[in-house]
Tab-separated table of C-alpha atoms and ligand atoms in Angstrom:
chain	number	residue	atom	x	y	z
A	10	MET	CA	-0.004	0.003	-0.051
A	11	LYS	CA	1.174	3.497	-0.768
A	12	ALA	CA	0.019	6.861	0.814
A	13	GLY	CA	-1.803	9.170	-1.525
A	14	VAL	CA	-3.753	12.404	-1.393
A	15	ILE	CA	-7.447	11.684	-1.645
A	16	GLY	CA	-9.076	15.019	-0.885
A	17	ILE	CA	-8.339	18.767	-0.923
A	18	GLY	CA	-9.836	21.917	0.473
A	19	ALA	CA	-8.999	25.574	1.076
A	20	ALA	CA	-10.353	28.652	2.813
A	21	LEU	CA	-9.578	32.263	2.367
A	22	PRO	CA	-10.651	35.209	4.550
A	23	GLU	CA	-13.336	37.503	3.104
A	24	GLU	CA	-11.373	40.779	3.347
A	25	ILE	CA	-9.553	41.659	0.149
A	26	VAL	CA	-6.712	44.199	0.299
A	27	THR	CA	-5.600	45.421	-3.141
A	28	ASN	CA	-2.353	47.155	-4.081
A	29	ALA	CA	-4.324	50.295	-4.471
A	30	ASP	CA	-5.377	49.976	-0.772
A	31	LEU	CA	-1.668	49.644	0.250
A	32	VAL	CA	-0.570	52.626	-1.793
A	33	LYS	CA	-2.776	54.834	0.483
A	34	HIS	CA	-0.397	54.351	3.485
A	35	LEU	CA	2.824	52.928	1.963
A	36	ASP	CA	5.543	54.501	-0.267
A	37	THR	CA	5.006	52.053	-3.118
A	38	SER	CA	2.938	51.605	-6.303
A	39	ASP	CA	0.730	48.975	-7.934
A	40	GLU	CA	3.193	48.975	-10.901
A	41	TRP	CA	6.160	48.232	-8.581
A	42	ILE	CA	4.411	45.478	-6.690
A	43	VAL	CA	3.099	43.768	-9.830
A	44	ARG	CA	6.427	43.975	-11.704
A	45	ARG	CA	8.565	42.793	-8.821
A	46	THR	CA	6.217	40.194	-7.269
A	47	GLY	CA	3.187	39.481	-9.456
A	48	ILE	CA	0.932	40.238	-6.485
A	49	ARG	CA	-2.295	42.268	-7.140
A	50	GLU	CA	-4.346	41.538	-4.089
A	51	ARG	CA	-4.330	39.482	-0.867
A	52	ARG	CA	-6.805	38.176	1.760
A	53	LEU	CA	-6.521	39.128	5.469
A	54	LEU	CA	-8.136	37.773	8.555
A	55	ASN	CA	-9.782	40.802	10.137
A	56	GLY	CA	-10.616	39.517	13.606
A	57	SER	CA	-14.117	38.230	12.877
A	58	ARG	CA	-12.756	34.636	12.612
A	59	THR	CA	-9.916	32.849	14.221
A	60	LEU	CA	-7.205	30.978	12.213
A	61	ALA	CA	-8.553	27.750	13.690
A	62	ASP	CA	-11.903	28.561	12.090
A	63	LEU	CA	-10.302	29.085	8.645
A	64	ALA	CA	-8.217	25.924	9.027
A	65	SER	CA	-11.245	23.908	10.025
A	66	GLU	CA	-13.151	25.144	6.997
A	67	ALA	CA	-10.334	23.954	4.730
A	68	CYS	CA	-10.051	20.532	6.509
A	69	THR	CA	-13.846	19.972	6.350
A	70	MET	CA	-13.825	20.703	2.677
A	71	ALA	CA	-10.912	18.280	2.153
A	72	LEU	CA	-12.675	15.528	4.057
A	73	LYS	CA	-15.922	16.015	2.102
A	74	ASP	CA	-13.765	15.881	-1.129
A	75	ALA	CA	-12.096	12.639	0.045
A	76	GLY	CA	-15.592	11.136	0.882
A	77	ARG	CA	-14.376	10.255	4.358
A	78	GLU	CA	-15.836	11.052	7.828
A	79	ALA	CA	-14.211	12.933	10.658
A	80	LYS	CA	-14.569	9.863	13.033
A	81	ASP	CA	-12.204	7.957	10.762
A	82	ILE	CA	-9.284	10.461	11.099
A	83	ASP	CA	-6.511	9.314	13.406
A	84	ARG	CA	-4.117	12.277	13.050
A	85	VAL	CA	-4.554	15.966	12.404
A	86	MET	CA	-1.352	17.905	11.505
A	87	VAL	CA	-1.501	21.651	11.217
A	88	CYS	CA	1.497	23.716	9.907
A	89	SER	CA	1.538	27.231	11.111
A	90	LEU	CA	3.970	29.923	12.232
A	91	THR	CA	1.054	32.165	13.222
A	92	PRO	CA	-1.240	30.174	15.594
A	93	ASP	CA	-4.114	31.923	17.459
A	94	ARG	CA	-2.140	31.527	20.697
A	95	MET	CA	1.436	30.826	21.549
A	96	MET	CA	0.067	27.727	23.074
A	97	PRO	CA	-1.853	25.509	22.579
A	98	GLY	CA	-1.226	24.973	18.916
A	99	LEU	CA	-4.031	25.089	16.379
A	100	ALA	CA	-4.330	21.360	15.738
A	101	PRO	CA	-6.420	20.331	18.851
A	102	ALA	CA	-8.884	23.178	18.099
A	103	VAL	CA	-9.114	22.189	14.457
A	104	ALA	CA	-9.687	18.510	15.346
A	105	GLN	CA	-12.407	19.450	17.733
A	106	GLN	CA	-14.051	21.804	15.193
A	107	ILE	CA	-14.020	19.265	12.438
A	108	GLY	CA	-15.507	16.532	14.626
A	109	CYS	CA	-12.575	14.274	15.451
A	110	ASP	CA	-11.591	15.553	18.758
A	111	LEU	CA	-10.232	12.161	19.854
A	112	ALA	CA	-7.692	12.093	17.042
A	113	GLY	CA	-4.044	12.789	17.668
A	114	ALA	CA	-3.451	16.431	16.880
A	115	VAL	CA	-0.103	18.223	16.425
A	116	ASP	CA	1.229	21.412	15.159
A	117	LEU	CA	4.371	21.571	13.038
A	118	ASN	CA	6.358	24.672	12.259
A	119	ALA	CA	8.925	24.664	9.434
A	120	ALA	CA	7.848	28.140	8.283
A	121	CYS	CA	6.983	28.235	4.479
A	122	ALA	CA	8.268	24.662	4.092
A	123	GLY	CA	5.844	23.249	6.766
A	124	PHE	CA	3.383	21.743	4.345
A	125	LEU	CA	5.875	19.611	2.548
A	126	TYR	CA	7.519	18.476	5.819
A	127	ALA	CA	4.025	17.535	7.227
A	128	LEU	CA	3.031	15.744	4.031
A	129	ASP	CA	6.153	13.625	4.135
A	130	GLN	CA	5.453	12.768	7.763
A	131	ALA	CA	1.800	11.895	6.978
A	132	ALA	CA	2.945	9.595	4.187
A	133	ALA	CA	5.448	7.882	6.481
A	134	LEU	CA	2.678	7.354	9.236
A	135	VAL	CA	0.272	5.859	6.656
A	136	GLU	CA	2.810	3.709	4.887
A	137	SER	CA	4.223	2.381	8.174
A	138	GLY	CA	0.677	1.424	9.250
A	139	ARG	CA	0.750	3.737	12.259
A	140	ALA	CA	-2.189	5.767	10.913
A	141	ASN	CA	-4.864	5.129	8.338
A	142	LEU	CA	-6.187	8.610	7.649
A	143	VAL	CA	-4.237	11.821	8.262
A	144	VAL	CA	-5.359	15.430	7.626
A	145	VAL	CA	-2.595	17.814	6.824
A	146	CYS	CA	-3.357	21.517	6.924
A	147	GLY	CA	-1.284	24.606	6.267
A	148	ALA	CA	-2.874	27.680	7.948
A	149	GLU	CA	-1.384	31.079	8.301
A	150	ALA	CA	-2.372	34.593	9.367
A	151	LEU	CA	0.911	36.283	8.364
A	152	SER	CA	-0.792	39.709	8.737
A	153	ARG	CA	-0.315	39.122	12.454
A	154	ILE	CA	3.480	39.301	12.171
A	155	THR	CA	3.757	41.722	9.260
A	156	ASP	CA	5.216	45.221	9.818
A	157	HIS	CA	2.511	46.997	7.945
A	158	SER	CA	4.739	50.095	7.752
A	159	ASP	CA	7.658	48.261	6.022
A	160	ARG	CA	7.100	48.470	2.230
A	161	GLY	CA	9.631	45.671	1.610
A	162	THR	CA	7.476	43.036	3.395
A	163	ALA	CA	3.978	44.583	3.925
A	164	ILE	CA	3.153	44.072	0.185
A	165	LEU	CA	4.047	40.256	0.266
A	166	PHE	CA	2.263	38.498	3.064
A	167	ALA	CA	-1.364	37.323	3.578
A	168	ASP	CA	-3.649	34.883	5.301
A	169	GLY	CA	-5.312	31.638	4.220
A	170	ALA	CA	-5.513	27.835	4.811
A	171	GLY	CA	-5.348	24.738	2.647
A	172	ALA	CA	-5.662	21.027	3.566
A	173	VAL	CA	-5.285	17.613	2.106
A	174	VAL	CA	-6.416	14.158	3.288
A	175	VAL	CA	-3.792	11.426	2.999
A	176	ALA	CA	-4.764	7.680	3.087
A	177	ALA	CA	-3.383	4.322	2.176
A	178	ALA	CA	-4.482	3.096	-1.231
A	179	ASP	CA	-3.571	0.303	-3.611
A	180	ILE	CA	-1.863	2.734	-5.972
A	181	GLU	CA	1.409	2.831	-7.930
A	182	HIS	CA	3.079	6.091	-6.880
A	183	GLY	CA	1.118	8.283	-4.454
A	184	LEU	CA	3.320	10.541	-2.345
A	185	SER	CA	6.433	9.377	-3.940
A	186	THR	CA	9.794	11.052	-3.117
A	187	PHE	CA	10.455	14.033	-0.886
A	188	GLU	CA	13.783	15.906	-0.506
A	189	LEU	CA	13.679	18.034	2.683
A	190	ARG	CA	16.660	20.154	3.793
A	191	SER	CA	17.701	22.955	6.026
A	192	ASP	CA	20.572	25.274	6.754
A	193	GLY	CA	20.438	27.217	10.026
A	194	ARG	CA	23.430	29.374	9.118
A	195	HIS	CA	21.034	31.744	7.269
A	196	SER	CA	18.432	32.188	10.009
A	197	ASP	CA	19.186	35.998	10.241
A	198	LEU	CA	18.048	36.554	6.667
A	199	LEU	CA	14.430	35.804	7.559
A	200	TYR	CA	13.012	35.663	11.013
A	201	ALA	CA	10.593	37.097	13.649
A	202	GLU	CA	11.890	37.673	17.146
A	203	ILE	CA	9.922	36.370	20.151
A	204	ASP	CA	9.624	39.950	21.565
A	205	GLU	CA	9.151	41.979	18.461
A	206	ARG	CA	6.950	39.426	16.741
A	207	LEU	CA	7.423	40.997	13.265
A	208	LEU	CA	8.783	39.266	10.178
A	209	ARG	CA	12.092	40.634	9.090
A	210	MET	CA	13.687	39.745	5.720
A	211	GLU	CA	16.653	40.443	3.547
A	212	GLY	CA	14.482	40.111	0.422
A	213	ARG	CA	17.201	40.005	-2.263
A	214	GLU	CA	19.331	37.406	-0.495
A	215	VAL	CA	16.299	35.216	0.338
A	216	TYR	CA	15.289	35.435	-3.320
A	217	ARG	CA	18.644	34.215	-4.569
A	218	HIS	CA	18.718	31.203	-2.140
A	219	ALA	CA	14.988	30.435	-2.842
A	220	VAL	CA	15.514	29.919	-6.572
A	221	ALA	CA	18.742	27.903	-6.210
A	222	ARG	CA	17.617	25.697	-3.365
A	223	MET	CA	14.126	24.863	-4.857
A	224	VAL	CA	15.735	23.830	-8.102
A	225	GLU	CA	18.345	21.656	-6.441
A	226	ALA	CA	15.682	19.973	-4.255
A	227	THR	CA	13.326	19.401	-7.156
A	228	GLU	CA	16.048	17.946	-9.293
A	229	ALA	CA	16.971	15.556	-6.431
A	230	ALA	CA	13.316	14.519	-5.894
A	231	LEU	CA	12.841	13.884	-9.622
A	232	GLN	CA	16.003	11.882	-9.763
A	233	ARG	CA	15.058	9.740	-6.763
A	234	ALA	CA	11.606	9.152	-8.306
A	235	SER	CA	13.521	8.052	-11.544
A	236	ILE	CA	11.624	10.559	-13.700
A	237	THR	CA	12.588	13.817	-15.458
A	238	THR	CA	11.017	17.214	-15.808
A	239	GLU	CA	9.347	16.047	-19.004
A	240	ASP	CA	7.238	13.671	-16.861
A	241	VAL	CA	5.912	16.481	-14.694
A	242	ASP	CA	2.383	17.603	-15.527
A	243	VAL	CA	2.072	20.383	-13.045
A	244	PHE	CA	4.668	22.361	-11.035
A	245	VAL	CA	3.384	23.948	-7.810
A	246	ALA	CA	6.008	25.979	-5.930
A	247	HIS	CA	5.576	28.020	-2.754
A	248	GLN	CA	3.737	31.188	-3.845
A	249	ALA	CA	6.228	33.801	-2.518
A	250	ASN	CA	6.819	35.831	-5.648
A	251	ALA	CA	5.912	35.058	-9.269
A	252	ARG	CA	9.446	35.963	-10.426
A	253	ILE	CA	10.937	33.298	-8.135
A	254	ILE	CA	8.508	30.601	-9.332
A	255	GLU	CA	9.120	31.566	-13.058
A	256	ALA	CA	12.929	31.578	-12.560
A	257	ALA	CA	12.804	28.078	-10.771
A	258	ALA	CA	10.593	26.664	-13.541
A	259	ARG	CA	12.885	28.101	-16.259
A	260	ARG	CA	15.972	26.515	-14.679
A	261	LEU	CA	14.200	23.217	-14.264
A	262	GLY	CA	13.015	23.351	-17.843
A	263	VAL	CA	9.314	23.202	-16.927
A	264	PRO	CA	7.166	24.959	-19.569
A	265	GLU	CA	5.013	27.887	-18.534
A	266	GLU	CA	1.702	26.118	-19.160
A	267	LYS	CA	2.577	23.557	-16.483
A	268	VAL	CA	3.391	26.164	-13.805
A	269	VAL	CA	0.780	27.054	-11.222
A	270	ILE	CA	0.817	30.694	-10.123
A	271	ASN	CA	-1.866	32.153	-7.968
A	272	VAL	CA	0.241	34.642	-5.950
A	273	ASP	CA	-1.484	37.406	-7.860
A	274	THR	CA	-4.696	36.980	-5.847
A	275	VAL	CA	-3.573	35.277	-2.634
A	276	ALA	CA	0.019	36.579	-2.104
A	277	ASN	CA	2.353	34.731	0.186
A	278	THR	CA	0.470	32.540	2.701
A	279	SER	CA	3.525	30.596	3.827
A	280	SER	CA	2.784	26.947	4.665
A	281	ALA	CA	-0.812	27.396	3.321
A	282	SER	CA	0.412	28.422	-0.160
A	283	ILE	CA	0.976	25.017	-1.756
A	284	PRO	CA	-2.317	23.362	-0.681
A	285	ILE	CA	-4.258	26.555	-1.704
A	286	ALA	CA	-2.471	26.530	-5.123
A	287	LEU	CA	-3.292	22.799	-5.572
A	288	TRP	CA	-6.910	23.426	-4.696
A	289	GLN	CA	-7.175	26.220	-7.160
A	290	ALA	CA	-5.391	24.308	-9.940
A	291	GLU	CA	-7.865	21.489	-9.568
A	292	ARG	CA	-10.866	23.773	-9.543
A	293	GLU	CA	-9.533	25.317	-12.817
A	294	GLY	CA	-9.235	21.841	-14.411
A	295	ARG	CA	-5.387	22.010	-14.577
A	296	LEU	CA	-4.898	19.203	-12.095
A	297	LYS	CA	-6.406	15.812	-12.818
A	298	SER	CA	-6.337	12.325	-11.369
A	299	GLY	CA	-2.943	10.698	-12.083
A	300	HIS	CA	-1.151	13.873	-12.981
A	301	VAL	CA	2.467	13.936	-11.794
A	302	VAL	CA	2.923	16.946	-9.561
A	303	ALA	CA	6.275	18.388	-8.610
A	304	MET	CA	6.157	20.624	-5.487
A	305	ALA	CA	8.918	22.923	-4.183
A	306	THR	CA	9.149	25.231	-1.213
A	307	PHE	CA	11.572	27.442	0.534
A	308	GLY	CA	11.384	29.572	3.698
A	309	ALA	CA	12.786	30.720	7.042
A	310	GLY	CA	15.365	28.529	8.748
A	311	PHE	CA	16.348	28.219	5.992
A	312	ALA	CA	14.163	25.099	5.478
A	313	TRP	CA	13.197	23.984	2.049
A	314	GLY	CA	12.353	20.962	-0.062
A	315	ALA	CA	10.560	19.348	-2.924
A	316	GLY	CA	8.164	16.517	-3.342
A	317	ILE	CA	6.757	14.402	-6.140
A	318	MET	CA	3.280	12.995	-6.020
A	319	SER	CA	0.738	11.430	-8.269
A	320	TRP	CA	-2.496	13.422	-7.851
A	321	LYS	CA	-5.590	11.550	-6.470
A	322	GLU	CA	-4.324	8.368	-8.119
A	323	HIS	CA	-6.838	6.303	-6.153
A	324	ALA	CA	-9.634	7.858	-8.335
A	325	ARG	CA	-8.014	6.257	-11.420
A	326	VAL	CA	-7.543	2.937	-9.726
A	327	SER	CA	-11.163	2.686	-8.588
A	328	ALA	CA	-12.577	4.224	-11.780
B	15	ACO	N1	7.668	49.640	-3.425
B	15	ACO	C1	8.621	50.411	-4.004
B	15	ACO	N2	9.926	50.178	-3.823
B	15	ACO	C2	10.330	49.208	-3.031
B	15	ACO	C3	9.413	48.358	-2.361
B	15	ACO	C4	8.061	48.596	-2.547
B	15	ACO	N3	7.097	47.877	-1.973
B	15	ACO	N4	10.100	47.461	-1.561
B	15	ACO	C5	11.433	47.731	-1.771
B	15	ACO	N5	11.534	48.819	-2.621
B	15	ACO	C6	12.787	49.388	-3.097
B	15	ACO	C7	13.910	49.113	-2.174
B	15	ACO	O1	13.857	50.134	-1.194
B	15	ACO	C8	15.081	49.214	-3.144
B	15	ACO	O2	15.321	50.634	-3.358
B	15	ACO	P1	16.881	51.182	-3.491
B	15	ACO	O3	17.462	50.440	-4.622
B	15	ACO	O4	16.698	52.676	-3.573
B	15	ACO	O5	17.497	50.758	-2.157
B	15	ACO	C9	14.591	48.716	-4.451
B	15	ACO	O6	13.178	48.726	-4.323
B	15	ACO	C10	15.035	47.265	-4.686
B	15	ACO	O7	14.757	46.521	-3.533
B	15	ACO	P2	15.002	44.989	-3.514
B	15	ACO	O8	14.683	44.510	-2.127
B	15	ACO	O9	16.389	44.667	-4.028
B	15	ACO	O10	13.939	44.450	-4.594
B	15	ACO	P3	13.674	43.108	-5.178
B	15	ACO	O11	13.547	43.188	-6.618
B	15	ACO	O12	14.654	41.978	-4.651
B	15	ACO	O13	12.223	42.745	-4.634
B	15	ACO	C11	11.220	41.386	-2.855
B	15	ACO	C12	11.930	42.650	-3.252
B	15	ACO	C13	9.899	41.449	-3.574
B	15	ACO	C14	11.080	41.322	-1.426
B	15	ACO	C15	12.065	40.195	-3.347
B	15	ACO	O14	13.428	40.269	-2.994
B	15	ACO	C16	11.523	38.829	-2.885
B	15	ACO	O15	10.516	38.336	-3.249
B	15	ACO	N6	12.340	38.165	-2.002
B	15	ACO	C17	12.094	36.832	-1.587
B	15	ACO	C18	10.938	36.622	-0.679
B	15	ACO	C19	10.757	35.174	-0.552
B	15	ACO	O16	11.001	34.302	-1.257
B	15	ACO	N7	10.235	34.752	0.627
B	15	ACO	C20	10.111	33.327	0.767
B	15	ACO	C21	10.121	32.891	2.028
B	15	ACO	S1	9.310	34.039	3.130
B	15	ACO	C22	7.895	33.368	3.526
B	15	ACO	O17	7.352	32.812	2.695
B	15	ACO	C23	7.311	33.607	4.962
């Protein structure tokens, strides 16, 4: 048996903040933001809902999509660097809200790389037989740790949640190979201090590392899966900046039409960005059962990685 993704969901806050809204209080322009990042608007949690509410909405949608019930879940993993409280983490509240409050529930923080780290762990739990059904959710309210007066970062970050359901299935590939890496020597290029609680970033340096490391990790994951870029149907990278994604895709040799970019409307939602992009790609008909998906991510730590999966392969097997 292999572990595969069998359901997906996402939830975005209602409040939309456009570049034009930011220009009212920041020394920037719509033209600069679009040209340097590709971002046009972002969604922000405005206090009417908690992040646990948003994460629960995404998980409930993913469970419904998977055709499974909450009582069957035995692990809930929520990745976040911006939980509602310093403790407890989000996962127990999410498990309770979605109706599986007796399931094991744990938070995982690997910054923007959290979702791929958690997905790898979910696959290991399922394939080793330690769990049957695992929900993996990336949920972030980065607006909580954004310095809204710093034009270098205030334009980039946003809030949202995305979730997948991972289960064992009699499939060929499923969640195939993951390459996960870190290098703590660069922690001062992207961080938020405990006291200040604001995200600080050396944008240009992070950019340079992001492209190179995501390309290396994706190449390694492809090689370990014994496939090449030509076998990839869809490339979903962490949605930090359209230029980073395009540069990585170019170096990998992935053609434009296979690259998913939704940073224009959701901006950078850290660990939620990959599941939200997968959800959107499927809704737009770009992601279909059996498609080979290459995922890549990079963030604070530095922690980064890549993963190869066959999308909802169980649907093909049972069809
Ligand atoms: N509007 C107008 N000008 C700006 C703005 C802005 N919003 N922000 C910066 N500038 C100015 C700078 O002050 C600088 O001016 P100067 O040359 O007079 O000093 C100039 O624009 C160039 O600044 P750079 O920082 O070099 O601009 P760059 O093209 O690198 O773009 C950006 C900045 C968008 C932050 C980019 O570096 C980036 O995306 N970095 C990587 C972010 C990333 O990958 N994060 C991933 C992990 S983080 C996470 O996901 C939580």
